[in-house]
mmCIF file of C-alpha atoms in Angstrom:
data_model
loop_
_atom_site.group_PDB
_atom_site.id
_atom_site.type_symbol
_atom_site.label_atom_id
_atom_site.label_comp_id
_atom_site.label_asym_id
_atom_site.label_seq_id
_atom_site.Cartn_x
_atom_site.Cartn_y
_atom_site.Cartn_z
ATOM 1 C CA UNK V 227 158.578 51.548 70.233
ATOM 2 C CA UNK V 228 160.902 51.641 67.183
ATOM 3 C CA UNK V 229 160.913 48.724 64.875
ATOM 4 C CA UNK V 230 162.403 45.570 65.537
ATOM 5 C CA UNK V 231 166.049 44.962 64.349
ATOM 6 C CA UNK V 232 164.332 42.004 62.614
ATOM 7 C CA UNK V 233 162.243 44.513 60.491
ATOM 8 C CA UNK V 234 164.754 47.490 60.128
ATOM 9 C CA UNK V 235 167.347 44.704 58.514
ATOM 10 C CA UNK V 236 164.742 43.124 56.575
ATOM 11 C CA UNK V 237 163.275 46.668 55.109
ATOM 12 C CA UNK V 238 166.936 47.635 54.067
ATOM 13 C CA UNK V 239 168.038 44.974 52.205
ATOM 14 C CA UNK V 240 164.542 44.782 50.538
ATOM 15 C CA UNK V 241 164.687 48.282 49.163
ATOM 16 C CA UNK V 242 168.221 47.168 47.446
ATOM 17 C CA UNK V 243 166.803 43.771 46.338
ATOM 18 C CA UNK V 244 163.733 46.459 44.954
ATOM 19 C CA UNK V 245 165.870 49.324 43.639
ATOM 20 C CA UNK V 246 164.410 49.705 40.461
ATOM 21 C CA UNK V 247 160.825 49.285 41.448
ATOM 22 C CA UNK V 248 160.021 52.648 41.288
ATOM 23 C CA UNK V 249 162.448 54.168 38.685
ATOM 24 C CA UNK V 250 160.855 51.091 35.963
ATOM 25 C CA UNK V 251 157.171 50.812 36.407
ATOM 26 C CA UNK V 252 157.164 48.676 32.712
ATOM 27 C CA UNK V 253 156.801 45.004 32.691
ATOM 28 C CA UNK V 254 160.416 44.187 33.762
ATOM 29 C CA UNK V 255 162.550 41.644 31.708
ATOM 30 C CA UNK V 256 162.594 38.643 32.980
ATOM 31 C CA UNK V 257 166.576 37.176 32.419
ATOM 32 C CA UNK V 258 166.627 33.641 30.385
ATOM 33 C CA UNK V 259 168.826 31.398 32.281
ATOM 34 C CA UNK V 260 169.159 28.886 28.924
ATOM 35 C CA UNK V 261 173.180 27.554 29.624
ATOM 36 C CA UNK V 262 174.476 25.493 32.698
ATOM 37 C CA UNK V 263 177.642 26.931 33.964
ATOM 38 C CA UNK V 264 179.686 23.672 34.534
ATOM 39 C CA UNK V 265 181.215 25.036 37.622
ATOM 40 C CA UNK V 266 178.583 25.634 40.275
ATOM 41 C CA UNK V 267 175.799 23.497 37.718
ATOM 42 C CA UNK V 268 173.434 26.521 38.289
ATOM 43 C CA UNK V 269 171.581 28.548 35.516
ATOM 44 C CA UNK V 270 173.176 31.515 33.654
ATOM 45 C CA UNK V 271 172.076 33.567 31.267
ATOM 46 C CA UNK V 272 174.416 32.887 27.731
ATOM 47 C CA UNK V 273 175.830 35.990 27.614
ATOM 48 C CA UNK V 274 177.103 36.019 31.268
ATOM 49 C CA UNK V 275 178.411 32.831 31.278
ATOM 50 C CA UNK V 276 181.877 33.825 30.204
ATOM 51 C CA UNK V 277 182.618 36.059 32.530
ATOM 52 C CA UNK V 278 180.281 34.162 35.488
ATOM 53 C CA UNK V 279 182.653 31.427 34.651
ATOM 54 C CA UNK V 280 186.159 32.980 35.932
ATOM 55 C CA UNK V 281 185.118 34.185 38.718
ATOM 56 C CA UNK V 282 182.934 31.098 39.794
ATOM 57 C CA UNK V 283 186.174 28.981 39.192
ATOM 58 C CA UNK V 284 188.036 31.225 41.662
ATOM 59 C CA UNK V 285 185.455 31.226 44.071
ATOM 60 C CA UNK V 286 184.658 27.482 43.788
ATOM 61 C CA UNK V 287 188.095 27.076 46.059
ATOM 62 C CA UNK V 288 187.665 30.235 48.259
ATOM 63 C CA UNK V 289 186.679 29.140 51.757
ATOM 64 C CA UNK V 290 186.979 25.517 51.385
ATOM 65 C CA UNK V 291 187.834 23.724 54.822
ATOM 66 C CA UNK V 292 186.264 27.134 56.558
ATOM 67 C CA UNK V 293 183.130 27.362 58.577
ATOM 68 C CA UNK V 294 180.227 28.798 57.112
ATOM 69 C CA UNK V 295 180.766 31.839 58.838
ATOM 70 C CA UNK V 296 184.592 32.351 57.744
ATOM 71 C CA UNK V 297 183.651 31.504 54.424
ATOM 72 C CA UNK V 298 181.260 34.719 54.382
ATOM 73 C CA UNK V 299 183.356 37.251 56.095
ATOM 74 C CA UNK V 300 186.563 35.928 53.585
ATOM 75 C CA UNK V 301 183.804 36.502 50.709
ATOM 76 C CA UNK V 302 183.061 40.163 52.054
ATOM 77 C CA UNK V 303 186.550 40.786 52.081
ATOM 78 C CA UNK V 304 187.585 39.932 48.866
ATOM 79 C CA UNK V 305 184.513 42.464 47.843
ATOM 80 C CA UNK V 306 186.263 44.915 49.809
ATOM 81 C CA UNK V 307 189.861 44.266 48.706
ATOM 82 C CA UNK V 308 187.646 44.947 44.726
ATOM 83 C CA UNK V 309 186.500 47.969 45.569
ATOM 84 C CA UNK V 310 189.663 49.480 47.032
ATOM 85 C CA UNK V 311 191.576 48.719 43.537
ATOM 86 C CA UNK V 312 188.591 48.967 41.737
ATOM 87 C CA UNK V 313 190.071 51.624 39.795
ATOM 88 C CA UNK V 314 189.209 49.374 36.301
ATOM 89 C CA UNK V 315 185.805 48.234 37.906
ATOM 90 C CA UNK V 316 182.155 50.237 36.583
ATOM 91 C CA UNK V 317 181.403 52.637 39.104
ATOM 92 C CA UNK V 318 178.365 51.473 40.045
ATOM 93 C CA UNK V 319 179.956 48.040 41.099
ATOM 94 C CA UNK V 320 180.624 49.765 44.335
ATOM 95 C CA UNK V 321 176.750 50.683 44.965
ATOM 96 C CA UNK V 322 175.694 46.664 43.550
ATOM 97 C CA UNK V 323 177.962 44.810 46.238
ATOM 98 C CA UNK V 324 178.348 47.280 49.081
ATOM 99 C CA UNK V 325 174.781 45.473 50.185
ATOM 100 C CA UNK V 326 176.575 42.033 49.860
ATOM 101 C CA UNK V 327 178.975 42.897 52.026
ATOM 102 C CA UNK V 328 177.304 44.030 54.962
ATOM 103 C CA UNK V 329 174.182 40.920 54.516
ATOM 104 C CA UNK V 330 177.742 38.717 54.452
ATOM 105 C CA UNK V 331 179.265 40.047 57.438
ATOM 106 C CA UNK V 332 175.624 39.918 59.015
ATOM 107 C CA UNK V 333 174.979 36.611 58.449
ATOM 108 C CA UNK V 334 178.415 35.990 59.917
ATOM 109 C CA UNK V 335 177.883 37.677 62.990
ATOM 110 C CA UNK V 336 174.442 35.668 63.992
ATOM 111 C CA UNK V 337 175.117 32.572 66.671
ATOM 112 C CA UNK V 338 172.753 30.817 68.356
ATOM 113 C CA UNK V 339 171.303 32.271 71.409
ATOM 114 C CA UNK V 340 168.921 29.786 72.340
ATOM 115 C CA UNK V 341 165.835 31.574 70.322
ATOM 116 C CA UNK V 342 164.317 31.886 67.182
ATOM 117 C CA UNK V 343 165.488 35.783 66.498
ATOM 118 C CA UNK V 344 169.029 34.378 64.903
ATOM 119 C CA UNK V 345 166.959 32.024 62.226
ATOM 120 C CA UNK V 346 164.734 34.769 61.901
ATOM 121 C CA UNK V 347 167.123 37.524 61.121
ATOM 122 C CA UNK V 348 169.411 35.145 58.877
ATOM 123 C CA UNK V 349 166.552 34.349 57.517
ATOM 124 C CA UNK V 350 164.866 38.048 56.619
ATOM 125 C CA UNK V 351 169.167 38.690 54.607
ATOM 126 C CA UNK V 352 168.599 35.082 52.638
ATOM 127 C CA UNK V 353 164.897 36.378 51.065
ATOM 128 C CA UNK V 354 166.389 39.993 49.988
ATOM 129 C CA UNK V 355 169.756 37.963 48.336
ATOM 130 C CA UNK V 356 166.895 35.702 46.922
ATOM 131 C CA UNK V 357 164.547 38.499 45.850
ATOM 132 C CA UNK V 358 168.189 40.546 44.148
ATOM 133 C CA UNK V 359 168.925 36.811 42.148
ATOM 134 C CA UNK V 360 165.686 36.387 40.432
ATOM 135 C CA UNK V 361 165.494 36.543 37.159
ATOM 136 C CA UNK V 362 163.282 38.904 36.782
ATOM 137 C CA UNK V 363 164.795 41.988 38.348
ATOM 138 C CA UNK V 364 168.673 40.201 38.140
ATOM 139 C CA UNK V 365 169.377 41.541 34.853
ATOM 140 C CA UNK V 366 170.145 45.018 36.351
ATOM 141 C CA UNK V 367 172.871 43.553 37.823
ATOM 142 C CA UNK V 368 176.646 43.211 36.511
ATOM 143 C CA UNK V 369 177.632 39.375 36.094
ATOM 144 C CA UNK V 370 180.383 40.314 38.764
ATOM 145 C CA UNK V 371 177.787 41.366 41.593
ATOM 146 C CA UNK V 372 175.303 38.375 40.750
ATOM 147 C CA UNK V 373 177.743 36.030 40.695
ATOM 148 C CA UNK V 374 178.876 37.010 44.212
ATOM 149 C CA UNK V 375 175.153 37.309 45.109
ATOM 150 C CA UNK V 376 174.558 33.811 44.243
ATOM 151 C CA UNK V 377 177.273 32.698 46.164
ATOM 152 C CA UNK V 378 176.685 34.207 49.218
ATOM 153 C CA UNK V 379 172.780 32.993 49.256
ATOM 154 C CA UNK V 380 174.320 29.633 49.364
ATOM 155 C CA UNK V 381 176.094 30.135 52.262
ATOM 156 C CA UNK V 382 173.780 32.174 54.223
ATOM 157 C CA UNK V 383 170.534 29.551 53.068
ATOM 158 C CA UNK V 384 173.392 27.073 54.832
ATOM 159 C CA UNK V 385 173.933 29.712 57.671
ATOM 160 C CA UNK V 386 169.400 29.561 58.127
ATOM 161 C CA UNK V 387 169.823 25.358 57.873
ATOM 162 C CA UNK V 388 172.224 25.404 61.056
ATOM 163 C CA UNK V 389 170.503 28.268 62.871
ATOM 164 C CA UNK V 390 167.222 26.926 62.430
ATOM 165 C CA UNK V 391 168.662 22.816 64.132
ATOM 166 C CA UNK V 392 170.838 25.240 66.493
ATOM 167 C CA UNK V 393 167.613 26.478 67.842
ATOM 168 C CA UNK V 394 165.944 23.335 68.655
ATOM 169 C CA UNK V 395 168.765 20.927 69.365
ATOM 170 C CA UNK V 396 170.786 23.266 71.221
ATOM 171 C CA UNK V 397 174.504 23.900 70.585
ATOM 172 C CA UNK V 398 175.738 21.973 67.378
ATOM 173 C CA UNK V 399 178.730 21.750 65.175
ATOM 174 C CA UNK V 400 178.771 24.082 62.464
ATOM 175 C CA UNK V 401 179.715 22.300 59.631
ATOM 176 C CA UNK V 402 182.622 23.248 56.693
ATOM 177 C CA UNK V 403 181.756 24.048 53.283
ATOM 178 C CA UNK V 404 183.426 21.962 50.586
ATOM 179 C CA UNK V 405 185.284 22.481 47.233
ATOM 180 C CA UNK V 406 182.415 21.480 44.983
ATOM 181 C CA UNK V 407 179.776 23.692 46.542
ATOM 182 C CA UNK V 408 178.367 25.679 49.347
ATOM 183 C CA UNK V 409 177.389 22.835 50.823
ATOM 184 C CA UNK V 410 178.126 21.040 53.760
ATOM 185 C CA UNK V 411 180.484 18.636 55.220
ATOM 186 C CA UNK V 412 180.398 17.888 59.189
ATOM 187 C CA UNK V 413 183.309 19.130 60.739
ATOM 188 C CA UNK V 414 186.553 16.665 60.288
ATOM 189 C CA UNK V 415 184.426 15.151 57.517
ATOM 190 C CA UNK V 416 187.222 15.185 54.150
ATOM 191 C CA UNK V 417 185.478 16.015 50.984
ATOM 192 C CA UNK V 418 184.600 13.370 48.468
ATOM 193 C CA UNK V 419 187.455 12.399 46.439
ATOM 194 C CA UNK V 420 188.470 11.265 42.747
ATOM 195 C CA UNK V 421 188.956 7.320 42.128
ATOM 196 C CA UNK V 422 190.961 5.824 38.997
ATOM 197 C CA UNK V 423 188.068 3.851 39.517
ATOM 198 C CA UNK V 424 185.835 6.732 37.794
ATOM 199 C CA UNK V 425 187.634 6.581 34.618
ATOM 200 C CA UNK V 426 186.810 4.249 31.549
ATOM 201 C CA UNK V 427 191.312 3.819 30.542
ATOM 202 C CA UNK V 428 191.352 2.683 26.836
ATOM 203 C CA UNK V 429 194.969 2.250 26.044
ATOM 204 C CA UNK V 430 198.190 4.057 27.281
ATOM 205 C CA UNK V 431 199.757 6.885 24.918
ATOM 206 C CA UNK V 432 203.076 7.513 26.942
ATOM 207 C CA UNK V 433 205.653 6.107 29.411
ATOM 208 C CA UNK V 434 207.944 8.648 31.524
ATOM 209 C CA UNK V 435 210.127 8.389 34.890
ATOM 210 C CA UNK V 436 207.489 9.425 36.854
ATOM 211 C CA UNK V 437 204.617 7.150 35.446
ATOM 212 C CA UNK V 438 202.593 6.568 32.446
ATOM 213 C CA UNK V 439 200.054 8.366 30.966
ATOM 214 C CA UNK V 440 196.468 6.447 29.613
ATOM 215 C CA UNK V 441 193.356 7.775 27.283
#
């Protein structure tokens, strides 16, 4: 018998997470993640954050109110909407997220069956997105890939999380992501909001039609 769909999916994403394994048999350089980008509060190295920074803005409100699974195939096709203007994009963009897009839209397509083999196989596409972020084989990739990479191991780690209770609770809600994050908010559940009440007001500075403005 042929290997299991488990294993083929798990050995193909692998070899991209592993690309340069065999081309760079050196001690690889391990990427410093020494700044906080104050967008997504994970760790980027200093001269990425500039560019990580745009896009993660832009991407902080893509998918917000969607399911989990909308928010990955919407991810996948803004990749693909890149790559088919991509005219002012490095060439080998196209061969760094081609493998995002199809461990999106597979994560996407897993539902709950009443086994394991779901959590399993969603599982097998979050450790080759997690093997591709590390820092030390990361630094091959363009800040434009890796930030798209790190977004869509969010999503699919959230995709394992509700596969995994799916499969021993039996059918359950999947939940929404929110604006902050990838993470979750039950379904109906509004995201948390911003109270005056979170501002220290020292003195007001101006006084229009529409209202006043404080420090």
């Amino acid at each position: 018998a042929g290997p299991s769909k488990v294993a083929r999916m798990s050995e193909e994403d692998a070899e991209w997470a592993d690309r340069d394994e065999d081309v760079n048999m050196e001690e690889p350089e391990v990427e410093t993640l020494d700044v906080v980008c104050s967008v997504c509060e994970e760790g980027w190295a200093a001269d990425r954050l500039e560019e990580h920074t745009e896009l993660c803005t832009v991407l902080r409100q893509v998918g917000h109110g969607m399911s989990i699974d909308a928010h990955l195939t919407t991810l996948a096709n803004v990749i693909d909407d890149l790559l088919e203007c991509g005219a002012e994009l490095a060439p080998e963009f196209a061969d760094e997220v081609w493998p995002l897009v199809r461990m999106a839209r597979g994560a996407a397509s897993l539902q709950p069956d009443g086994s394991v083999k779901p959590h399993q196989r969603c599982g097998a596409i979050a450790d080759a997105l997690e093997a591709a972020v590390d820092p030390s084989v990361s630094i091959s990739l363009s800040t434009l890939a890796l930030t798209y990479a790190r977004r869509i191991l969010l999503l699919v780690n959230d995709k394992v999380a509700y596969l995994a209770e799916a499969a021993t609770d039996g059918a359950v809600p999947m939940p929404v992501v929110s604006v902050d994050s990838a993470s979750q908010l039950e379904p109906g559940q509004a995201p948390p909001g911003i109270s005056i009440d979170e501002f220290e007001i020292i003195k007001p500075i101006s006084r229009g039609a529409f209202g006043r403005v404080y420090l």
